[in-house]
């Protein structure tokens, strides 16, 4: 006779009591009850809908206690976890882009652990403006008249378009109506802002006269978007920023330059293609320039708008600016990051620039030291030339020479993909590149202080038998 399978499950109360008695968890009673109820619910749903029934072992009391314990672990552990980036992509958006400098981290602590003059004028002893912070430094560094911070660069672009072009026309080259990543498409942002998109030219060629011919009394802005994440070559022409600024001046229409990454330092020094400099856009005559804080600038996530004082003043007054404003932690970390530029120490102090500028020999020495230890532990390991990229929507197709530790799984059944999974689930998580079932740990993007930790993670993962559930 078939037994009702649901009968085999204990009641919520009984299971909760067992869990508490087992001493496996020390959490408030109602949290344990909720997790137990959810776990039993999931098991019942599984029984109802799945053909493969659970074995008696899988729903034994110890197994159920373990399931709830795991569920509670997920609830109580932070979901944002540290990752060792061995992917070779320096500004990996999925891994949080720029790691912060020591000074930026110290600023987060100082600002976060007490009160600040965030919106308080200390000299006058009265209310001040949050928007006053970091602006003087930004103007110094870029040559701009004024600056404004918002949540990120997408927000910066949205604020500019909706404040200065809502219900009016924005002219953009077809070659620059691009998708940045994560489904962020420039034409969609334009439409959402209430601006009317006027695309001119063709995918590969746009001439200055294409812009001039499209200007009407309804034209609010000329928009340039840096094609950050791809490059077209061959029969290509675009209007330069200088050409567009000439047109803008003749017709009294502001020119907005969305640089995406932007940079304050020349990338050519490190053998990379030139990434546009913010200060160059300003000196070429752009009325507004927007860029990210966490790309090549090497700081926290923030959108930076620099440019002409009257336009920045208009943006500051927009109600949307309040919705997109930055918090004190961001301002603190950004000011510390900008300080590295002001004193000329950015290449040494900012992790992103340290990674870009690390000499190959240094990377190779670190790789070999770790590889020797792994080899001694009987791991199948080699040191190979590799190529890192800057990423984060900058310098598409451009690579930096690097060195990788290459690990081939040795245990039977431990495929590269399985080993990669074990590494991702470890603490800290490690993200290498997987290539032909080999794991490539690109050492340019591993912070030197993580070398020991990386080595231990690889040792632990290669000695873990492949788990059955993934
Ligand atoms: C990255 C990028 C953005 C978006 O910046 P976020 O800081 O990610 O919001 C916008 N425009 C361009 C050209 C970009 O490269």
PDB file of C-alpha atoms in Angstrom, residues 43-304:
ATOM      1  CA  UNK A  43      10.048  19.643   0.299  1.00  0.00           C
ATOM      2  CA  UNK A  44       6.262  19.209   0.016  1.00  0.00           C
ATOM      3  CA  UNK A  45       6.277  21.150  -3.261  1.00  0.00           C
ATOM      4  CA  UNK A  46       9.075  18.927  -4.518  1.00  0.00           C
ATOM      5  CA  UNK A  47       7.077  15.810  -3.603  1.00  0.00           C
ATOM      6  CA  UNK A  48       3.981  17.185  -5.280  1.00  0.00           C
ATOM      7  CA  UNK A  49       5.588  18.191  -8.564  1.00  0.00           C
ATOM      8  CA  UNK A  50       8.659  16.058  -9.060  1.00  0.00           C
ATOM      9  CA  UNK A  51       8.644  12.546 -10.450  1.00  0.00           C
ATOM     10  CA  UNK A  52      11.813  11.524  -8.616  1.00  0.00           C
ATOM     11  CA  UNK A  53      10.710  11.054  -5.020  1.00  0.00           C
ATOM     12  CA  UNK A  54      12.999  11.863  -2.101  1.00  0.00           C
ATOM     13  CA  UNK A  55      14.618   8.887  -0.422  1.00  0.00           C
ATOM     14  CA  UNK A  56      13.770   8.218   3.228  1.00  0.00           C
ATOM     15  CA  UNK A  57      17.366   9.219   4.003  1.00  0.00           C
ATOM     16  CA  UNK A  58      16.886  12.602   2.400  1.00  0.00           C
ATOM     17  CA  UNK A  59      13.988  13.392   4.737  1.00  0.00           C
ATOM     18  CA  UNK A  60      15.333  11.753   7.867  1.00  0.00           C
ATOM     19  CA  UNK A  61      15.427  13.962  10.932  1.00  0.00           C
ATOM     20  CA  UNK A  62      19.218  14.611  10.759  1.00  0.00           C
ATOM     21  CA  UNK A  63      18.917  15.433   7.039  1.00  0.00           C
ATOM     22  CA  UNK A  64      16.071  17.862   7.690  1.00  0.00           C
ATOM     23  CA  UNK A  65      17.984  19.555  10.487  1.00  0.00           C
ATOM     24  CA  UNK A  66      20.949  19.931   8.139  1.00  0.00           C
ATOM     25  CA  UNK A  67      18.727  21.402   5.396  1.00  0.00           C
ATOM     26  CA  UNK A  68      17.296  24.032   7.744  1.00  0.00           C
ATOM     27  CA  UNK A  69      20.757  24.787   9.113  1.00  0.00           C
ATOM     28  CA  UNK A  70      21.975  25.437   5.551  1.00  0.00           C
ATOM     29  CA  UNK A  71      18.982  27.640   4.842  1.00  0.00           C
ATOM     30  CA  UNK A  72      19.671  29.652   7.995  1.00  0.00           C
ATOM     31  CA  UNK A  73      23.297  29.979   6.984  1.00  0.00           C
ATOM     32  CA  UNK A  74      22.244  31.548   3.673  1.00  0.00           C
ATOM     33  CA  UNK A  75      19.877  33.922   5.486  1.00  0.00           C
ATOM     34  CA  UNK A  76      22.476  35.051   8.012  1.00  0.00           C
ATOM     35  CA  UNK A  77      25.560  35.265   5.764  1.00  0.00           C
ATOM     36  CA  UNK A  78      26.005  38.371   3.610  1.00  0.00           C
ATOM     37  CA  UNK A  79      25.260  37.658  -0.044  1.00  0.00           C
ATOM     38  CA  UNK A  80      27.930  40.170  -1.091  1.00  0.00           C
ATOM     39  CA  UNK A  81      31.132  38.199  -0.648  1.00  0.00           C
ATOM     40  CA  UNK A  82      34.807  38.937  -1.303  1.00  0.00           C
ATOM     41  CA  UNK A  83      36.157  37.569  -4.586  1.00  0.00           C
ATOM     42  CA  UNK A  84      39.722  37.106  -5.799  1.00  0.00           C
ATOM     43  CA  UNK A  85      39.587  38.306  -9.393  1.00  0.00           C
ATOM     44  CA  UNK A  86      41.893  36.035 -11.382  1.00  0.00           C
ATOM     45  CA  UNK A  87      39.942  36.666 -14.608  1.00  0.00           C
ATOM     46  CA  UNK A  88      42.480  39.114 -16.011  1.00  0.00           C
ATOM     47  CA  UNK A  89      39.808  41.794 -16.515  1.00  0.00           C
ATOM     48  CA  UNK A  90      40.827  44.754 -14.364  1.00  0.00           C
ATOM     49  CA  UNK A  91      37.526  46.686 -14.351  1.00  0.00           C
ATOM     50  CA  UNK A  92      35.211  43.673 -14.143  1.00  0.00           C
ATOM     51  CA  UNK A  93      31.735  45.170 -13.762  1.00  0.00           C
ATOM     52  CA  UNK A  94      30.347  41.837 -12.503  1.00  0.00           C
ATOM     53  CA  UNK A  95      33.009  41.793  -9.775  1.00  0.00           C
ATOM     54  CA  UNK A  96      32.453  45.380  -8.655  1.00  0.00           C
ATOM     55  CA  UNK A  97      34.859  47.294 -10.945  1.00  0.00           C
ATOM     56  CA  UNK A  98      37.595  49.293  -9.177  1.00  0.00           C
ATOM     57  CA  UNK A  99      39.003  48.082  -5.847  1.00  0.00           C
ATOM     58  CA  UNK A 100      39.509  51.115  -3.601  1.00  0.00           C
ATOM     59  CA  UNK A 101      42.800  52.582  -2.427  1.00  0.00           C
ATOM     60  CA  UNK A 102      43.918  52.371   1.201  1.00  0.00           C
ATOM     61  CA  UNK A 103      43.173  56.074   1.555  1.00  0.00           C
ATOM     62  CA  UNK A 104      39.651  55.627   0.159  1.00  0.00           C
ATOM     63  CA  UNK A 105      39.027  52.753   2.572  1.00  0.00           C
ATOM     64  CA  UNK A 106      40.289  54.850   5.471  1.00  0.00           C
ATOM     65  CA  UNK A 107      37.933  57.644   4.378  1.00  0.00           C
ATOM     66  CA  UNK A 108      34.988  55.222   4.395  1.00  0.00           C
ATOM     67  CA  UNK A 109      35.826  54.405   7.980  1.00  0.00           C
ATOM     68  CA  UNK A 110      36.321  58.004   9.086  1.00  0.00           C
ATOM     69  CA  UNK A 111      33.160  59.217   7.397  1.00  0.00           C
ATOM     70  CA  UNK A 112      31.061  56.199   8.372  1.00  0.00           C
ATOM     71  CA  UNK A 113      31.896  55.920  12.054  1.00  0.00           C
ATOM     72  CA  UNK A 114      30.777  59.398  13.078  1.00  0.00           C
ATOM     73  CA  UNK A 115      29.179  62.635  11.976  1.00  0.00           C
ATOM     74  CA  UNK A 116      30.468  64.865   9.163  1.00  0.00           C
ATOM     75  CA  UNK A 117      29.794  68.298   7.719  1.00  0.00           C
ATOM     76  CA  UNK A 118      27.935  66.619   4.847  1.00  0.00           C
ATOM     77  CA  UNK A 119      25.422  69.465   4.577  1.00  0.00           C
ATOM     78  CA  UNK A 120      26.808  71.855   7.136  1.00  0.00           C
ATOM     79  CA  UNK A 121      28.918  74.946   6.590  1.00  0.00           C
ATOM     80  CA  UNK A 122      31.444  74.817   9.411  1.00  0.00           C
ATOM     81  CA  UNK A 123      32.758  78.375   8.834  1.00  0.00           C
ATOM     82  CA  UNK A 124      29.296  79.915   8.980  1.00  0.00           C
ATOM     83  CA  UNK A 125      27.772  77.492  11.447  1.00  0.00           C
ATOM     84  CA  UNK A 126      24.688  76.945   9.294  1.00  0.00           C
ATOM     85  CA  UNK A 127      23.233  74.656   6.674  1.00  0.00           C
ATOM     86  CA  UNK A 128      25.599  73.949   3.777  1.00  0.00           C
ATOM     87  CA  UNK A 129      25.385  71.971   0.555  1.00  0.00           C
ATOM     88  CA  UNK A 130      26.221  68.337   0.025  1.00  0.00           C
ATOM     89  CA  UNK A 131      26.984  69.295  -3.566  1.00  0.00           C
ATOM     90  CA  UNK A 132      29.922  71.464  -2.520  1.00  0.00           C
ATOM     91  CA  UNK A 133      32.151  68.479  -1.701  1.00  0.00           C
ATOM     92  CA  UNK A 134      34.808  67.271  -4.155  1.00  0.00           C
ATOM     93  CA  UNK A 135      33.904  69.930  -6.704  1.00  0.00           C
ATOM     94  CA  UNK A 136      36.931  72.201  -6.251  1.00  0.00           C
ATOM     95  CA  UNK A 137      39.280  69.242  -6.682  1.00  0.00           C
ATOM     96  CA  UNK A 138      37.407  68.004  -9.735  1.00  0.00           C
ATOM     97  CA  UNK A 139      37.605  71.461 -11.318  1.00  0.00           C
ATOM     98  CA  UNK A 140      41.351  71.588 -10.632  1.00  0.00           C
ATOM     99  CA  UNK A 141      41.934  68.181 -12.157  1.00  0.00           C
ATOM    100  CA  UNK A 142      39.770  68.618 -15.254  1.00  0.00           C
ATOM    101  CA  UNK A 143      39.936  72.347 -15.930  1.00  0.00           C
ATOM    102  CA  UNK A 144      36.141  72.571 -15.743  1.00  0.00           C
ATOM    103  CA  UNK A 145      34.225  75.513 -14.218  1.00  0.00           C
ATOM    104  CA  UNK A 146      31.906  73.361 -12.099  1.00  0.00           C
ATOM    105  CA  UNK A 147      31.123  69.782 -11.147  1.00  0.00           C
ATOM    106  CA  UNK A 148      28.240  67.681  -9.868  1.00  0.00           C
ATOM    107  CA  UNK A 149      28.118  64.166  -8.437  1.00  0.00           C
ATOM    108  CA  UNK A 150      25.277  61.682  -8.896  1.00  0.00           C
ATOM    109  CA  UNK A 151      24.740  57.975  -8.298  1.00  0.00           C
ATOM    110  CA  UNK A 152      26.562  56.679 -11.402  1.00  0.00           C
ATOM    111  CA  UNK A 153      27.301  57.684 -14.971  1.00  0.00           C
ATOM    112  CA  UNK A 154      23.994  56.333 -16.270  1.00  0.00           C
ATOM    113  CA  UNK A 155      22.293  58.652 -13.779  1.00  0.00           C
ATOM    114  CA  UNK A 156      24.550  61.508 -14.897  1.00  0.00           C
ATOM    115  CA  UNK A 157      23.496  61.088 -18.503  1.00  0.00           C
ATOM    116  CA  UNK A 158      19.846  60.718 -17.535  1.00  0.00           C
ATOM    117  CA  UNK A 159      19.936  63.876 -15.407  1.00  0.00           C
ATOM    118  CA  UNK A 160      21.586  65.870 -18.199  1.00  0.00           C
ATOM    119  CA  UNK A 161      19.112  64.706 -20.836  1.00  0.00           C
ATOM    120  CA  UNK A 162      15.950  65.035 -18.791  1.00  0.00           C
ATOM    121  CA  UNK A 163      16.901  68.446 -17.380  1.00  0.00           C
ATOM    122  CA  UNK A 164      18.267  70.062 -20.520  1.00  0.00           C
ATOM    123  CA  UNK A 165      16.428  68.259 -23.335  1.00  0.00           C
ATOM    124  CA  UNK A 166      13.031  67.002 -22.135  1.00  0.00           C
ATOM    125  CA  UNK A 167      10.502  67.454 -24.949  1.00  0.00           C
ATOM    126  CA  UNK A 168      13.235  68.701 -27.260  1.00  0.00           C
ATOM    127  CA  UNK A 169      15.657  67.122 -29.687  1.00  0.00           C
ATOM    128  CA  UNK A 170      19.069  65.573 -29.034  1.00  0.00           C
ATOM    129  CA  UNK A 171      21.262  64.872 -32.053  1.00  0.00           C
ATOM    130  CA  UNK A 172      23.444  61.771 -31.885  1.00  0.00           C
ATOM    131  CA  UNK A 173      25.457  59.848 -34.480  1.00  0.00           C
ATOM    132  CA  UNK A 174      24.034  56.445 -35.501  1.00  0.00           C
ATOM    133  CA  UNK A 175      27.514  55.056 -34.790  1.00  0.00           C
ATOM    134  CA  UNK A 176      27.179  56.121 -31.147  1.00  0.00           C
ATOM    135  CA  UNK A 177      23.629  54.968 -30.402  1.00  0.00           C
ATOM    136  CA  UNK A 178      25.175  52.026 -28.593  1.00  0.00           C
ATOM    137  CA  UNK A 179      24.492  49.501 -25.836  1.00  0.00           C
ATOM    138  CA  UNK A 180      26.949  49.938 -22.973  1.00  0.00           C
ATOM    139  CA  UNK A 181      26.263  46.632 -21.213  1.00  0.00           C
ATOM    140  CA  UNK A 182      23.687  45.103 -18.924  1.00  0.00           C
ATOM    141  CA  UNK A 183      21.036  46.217 -21.402  1.00  0.00           C
ATOM    142  CA  UNK A 184      21.910  49.894 -20.926  1.00  0.00           C
ATOM    143  CA  UNK A 185      21.172  51.406 -24.349  1.00  0.00           C
ATOM    144  CA  UNK A 186      21.813  55.045 -25.108  1.00  0.00           C
ATOM    145  CA  UNK A 187      18.685  55.474 -27.331  1.00  0.00           C
ATOM    146  CA  UNK A 188      16.510  53.986 -24.552  1.00  0.00           C
ATOM    147  CA  UNK A 189      17.946  56.393 -21.979  1.00  0.00           C
ATOM    148  CA  UNK A 190      17.294  59.252 -24.366  1.00  0.00           C
ATOM    149  CA  UNK A 191      13.673  58.231 -24.853  1.00  0.00           C
ATOM    150  CA  UNK A 192      13.087  57.644 -21.141  1.00  0.00           C
ATOM    151  CA  UNK A 193      14.440  61.105 -20.348  1.00  0.00           C
ATOM    152  CA  UNK A 194      11.717  62.604 -22.533  1.00  0.00           C
ATOM    153  CA  UNK A 195      14.218  63.821 -25.113  1.00  0.00           C
ATOM    154  CA  UNK A 196      13.549  63.174 -28.785  1.00  0.00           C
ATOM    155  CA  UNK A 197      16.338  61.209 -30.419  1.00  0.00           C
ATOM    156  CA  UNK A 198      17.558  62.500 -33.759  1.00  0.00           C
ATOM    157  CA  UNK A 199      20.007  59.983 -35.186  1.00  0.00           C
ATOM    158  CA  UNK A 200      22.252  61.242 -37.943  1.00  0.00           C
ATOM    159  CA  UNK A 201      24.875  59.747 -40.247  1.00  0.00           C
ATOM    160  CA  UNK A 202      25.370  56.013 -40.677  1.00  0.00           C
ATOM    161  CA  UNK A 203      26.823  53.293 -38.481  1.00  0.00           C
ATOM    162  CA  UNK A 204      30.317  53.801 -39.845  1.00  0.00           C
ATOM    163  CA  UNK A 205      30.353  57.407 -41.071  1.00  0.00           C
ATOM    164  CA  UNK A 206      29.012  60.623 -39.618  1.00  0.00           C
ATOM    165  CA  UNK A 207      30.231  64.017 -40.870  1.00  0.00           C
ATOM    166  CA  UNK A 208      30.001  67.395 -39.149  1.00  0.00           C
ATOM    167  CA  UNK A 209      27.467  68.534 -41.770  1.00  0.00           C
ATOM    168  CA  UNK A 210      25.170  65.641 -40.737  1.00  0.00           C
ATOM    169  CA  UNK A 211      24.784  67.370 -37.371  1.00  0.00           C
ATOM    170  CA  UNK A 212      24.455  70.860 -38.896  1.00  0.00           C
ATOM    171  CA  UNK A 213      21.716  69.686 -41.288  1.00  0.00           C
ATOM    172  CA  UNK A 214      19.712  68.149 -38.440  1.00  0.00           C
ATOM    173  CA  UNK A 215      19.662  71.274 -36.257  1.00  0.00           C
ATOM    174  CA  UNK A 216      16.207  72.796 -35.789  1.00  0.00           C
ATOM    175  CA  UNK A 217      14.801  75.356 -33.335  1.00  0.00           C
ATOM    176  CA  UNK A 218      13.876  72.278 -31.253  1.00  0.00           C
ATOM    177  CA  UNK A 219      17.477  71.065 -30.876  1.00  0.00           C
ATOM    178  CA  UNK A 220      18.495  71.079 -27.209  1.00  0.00           C
ATOM    179  CA  UNK A 221      21.843  69.250 -27.224  1.00  0.00           C
ATOM    180  CA  UNK A 222      24.485  67.649 -29.388  1.00  0.00           C
ATOM    181  CA  UNK A 223      25.500  64.365 -27.754  1.00  0.00           C
ATOM    182  CA  UNK A 224      28.715  62.419 -28.183  1.00  0.00           C
ATOM    183  CA  UNK A 225      28.909  58.958 -26.668  1.00  0.00           C
ATOM    184  CA  UNK A 226      32.268  57.274 -26.364  1.00  0.00           C
ATOM    185  CA  UNK A 227      31.926  53.841 -27.983  1.00  0.00           C
ATOM    186  CA  UNK A 228      33.470  52.254 -24.926  1.00  0.00           C
ATOM    187  CA  UNK A 229      33.105  48.559 -25.499  1.00  0.00           C
ATOM    188  CA  UNK A 230      33.683  48.038 -29.208  1.00  0.00           C
ATOM    189  CA  UNK A 231      35.732  49.459 -32.003  1.00  0.00           C
ATOM    190  CA  UNK A 232      34.910  49.733 -35.669  1.00  0.00           C
ATOM    191  CA  UNK A 233      37.700  50.168 -38.128  1.00  0.00           C
ATOM    192  CA  UNK A 234      38.117  50.557 -41.866  1.00  0.00           C
ATOM    193  CA  UNK A 235      35.881  53.018 -43.755  1.00  0.00           C
ATOM    194  CA  UNK A 236      35.070  55.049 -40.680  1.00  0.00           C
ATOM    195  CA  UNK A 237      34.500  58.749 -40.014  1.00  0.00           C
ATOM    196  CA  UNK A 238      33.046  60.522 -37.050  1.00  0.00           C
ATOM    197  CA  UNK A 239      32.884  64.187 -36.183  1.00  0.00           C
ATOM    198  CA  UNK A 240      35.547  65.086 -33.650  1.00  0.00           C
ATOM    199  CA  UNK A 241      34.614  66.728 -30.381  1.00  0.00           C
ATOM    200  CA  UNK A 242      36.341  69.918 -31.595  1.00  0.00           C
ATOM    201  CA  UNK A 243      34.264  69.926 -34.811  1.00  0.00           C
ATOM    202  CA  UNK A 244      31.077  69.429 -32.813  1.00  0.00           C
ATOM    203  CA  UNK A 245      31.994  72.188 -30.385  1.00  0.00           C
ATOM    204  CA  UNK A 246      32.430  74.578 -33.318  1.00  0.00           C
ATOM    205  CA  UNK A 247      28.947  73.658 -34.562  1.00  0.00           C
ATOM    206  CA  UNK A 248      27.547  73.944 -31.043  1.00  0.00           C
ATOM    207  CA  UNK A 249      29.010  77.420 -30.568  1.00  0.00           C
ATOM    208  CA  UNK A 250      27.712  78.641 -33.970  1.00  0.00           C
ATOM    209  CA  UNK A 251      24.181  77.540 -33.097  1.00  0.00           C
ATOM    210  CA  UNK A 252      24.347  78.173 -29.338  1.00  0.00           C
ATOM    211  CA  UNK A 253      23.623  74.522 -28.582  1.00  0.00           C
ATOM    212  CA  UNK A 254      25.482  72.805 -25.710  1.00  0.00           C
ATOM    213  CA  UNK A 255      27.676  69.815 -26.566  1.00  0.00           C
ATOM    214  CA  UNK A 256      27.590  66.906 -24.106  1.00  0.00           C
ATOM    215  CA  UNK A 257      30.417  64.358 -24.128  1.00  0.00           C
ATOM    216  CA  UNK A 258      29.583  61.046 -22.419  1.00  0.00           C
ATOM    217  CA  UNK A 259      33.040  59.578 -21.887  1.00  0.00           C
ATOM    218  CA  UNK A 260      31.940  56.498 -19.955  1.00  0.00           C
ATOM    219  CA  UNK A 261      35.225  55.595 -18.371  1.00  0.00           C
ATOM    220  CA  UNK A 262      37.122  58.743 -19.072  1.00  0.00           C
ATOM    221  CA  UNK A 263      40.563  58.973 -17.563  1.00  0.00           C
ATOM    222  CA  UNK A 264      42.682  61.578 -15.853  1.00  0.00           C
ATOM    223  CA  UNK A 265      45.919  59.756 -16.746  1.00  0.00           C
ATOM    224  CA  UNK A 266      47.197  58.864 -20.224  1.00  0.00           C
ATOM    225  CA  UNK A 267      46.873  55.124 -20.878  1.00  0.00           C
ATOM    226  CA  UNK A 268      49.492  55.212 -23.683  1.00  0.00           C
ATOM    227  CA  UNK A 269      52.244  55.403 -21.043  1.00  0.00           C
ATOM    228  CA  UNK A 270      51.454  51.756 -20.243  1.00  0.00           C
ATOM    229  CA  UNK A 271      51.378  50.536 -23.822  1.00  0.00           C
ATOM    230  CA  UNK A 272      47.606  50.816 -24.154  1.00  0.00           C
ATOM    231  CA  UNK A 273      45.597  52.669 -26.782  1.00  0.00           C
ATOM    232  CA  UNK A 274      44.646  56.213 -25.741  1.00  0.00           C
ATOM    233  CA  UNK A 275      41.448  56.423 -23.698  1.00  0.00           C
ATOM    234  CA  UNK A 276      39.949  59.942 -23.896  1.00  0.00           C
ATOM    235  CA  UNK A 277      41.062  62.218 -21.062  1.00  0.00           C
ATOM    236  CA  UNK A 278      38.435  64.240 -19.222  1.00  0.00           C
ATOM    237  CA  UNK A 279      40.654  67.333 -19.215  1.00  0.00           C
ATOM    238  CA  UNK A 280      41.037  67.036 -23.012  1.00  0.00           C
ATOM    239  CA  UNK A 281      37.273  67.024 -23.504  1.00  0.00           C
ATOM    240  CA  UNK A 282      36.992  70.167 -21.399  1.00  0.00           C
ATOM    241  CA  UNK A 283      39.800  71.932 -23.243  1.00  0.00           C
ATOM    242  CA  UNK A 284      38.312  70.889 -26.607  1.00  0.00           C
ATOM    243  CA  UNK A 285      35.233  72.873 -25.572  1.00  0.00           C
ATOM    244  CA  UNK A 286      32.674  70.308 -24.379  1.00  0.00           C
ATOM    245  CA  UNK A 287      29.976  72.086 -22.368  1.00  0.00           C
ATOM    246  CA  UNK A 288      29.338  69.040 -20.181  1.00  0.00           C
ATOM    247  CA  UNK A 289      31.366  65.853 -19.740  1.00  0.00           C
ATOM    248  CA  UNK A 290      30.028  62.793 -17.917  1.00  0.00           C
ATOM    249  CA  UNK A 291      32.106  59.862 -16.637  1.00  0.00           C
ATOM    250  CA  UNK A 292      32.179  57.090 -14.042  1.00  0.00           C
ATOM    251  CA  UNK A 293      34.015  57.122 -10.719  1.00  0.00           C
ATOM    252  CA  UNK A 294      34.640  53.367 -10.680  1.00  0.00           C
ATOM    253  CA  UNK A 295      36.136  52.843 -14.124  1.00  0.00           C
ATOM    254  CA  UNK A 296      39.609  54.196 -14.952  1.00  0.00           C
ATOM    255  CA  UNK A 297      39.293  56.879 -12.293  1.00  0.00           C
ATOM    256  CA  UNK A 298      39.722  53.991  -9.857  1.00  0.00           C
ATOM    257  CA  UNK A 299      37.315  55.138  -7.150  1.00  0.00           C
ATOM    258  CA  UNK A 300      33.821  54.369  -5.844  1.00  0.00           C
ATOM    259  CA  UNK A 301      30.686  54.059  -7.973  1.00  0.00           C
ATOM    260  CA  UNK A 302      29.633  57.610  -8.770  1.00  0.00           C
ATOM    261  CA  UNK A 303      28.602  59.611 -11.835  1.00  0.00           C
ATOM    262  CA  UNK A 304      30.656  62.750 -12.355  1.00  0.00           C
TER     263      UNK A 304
END
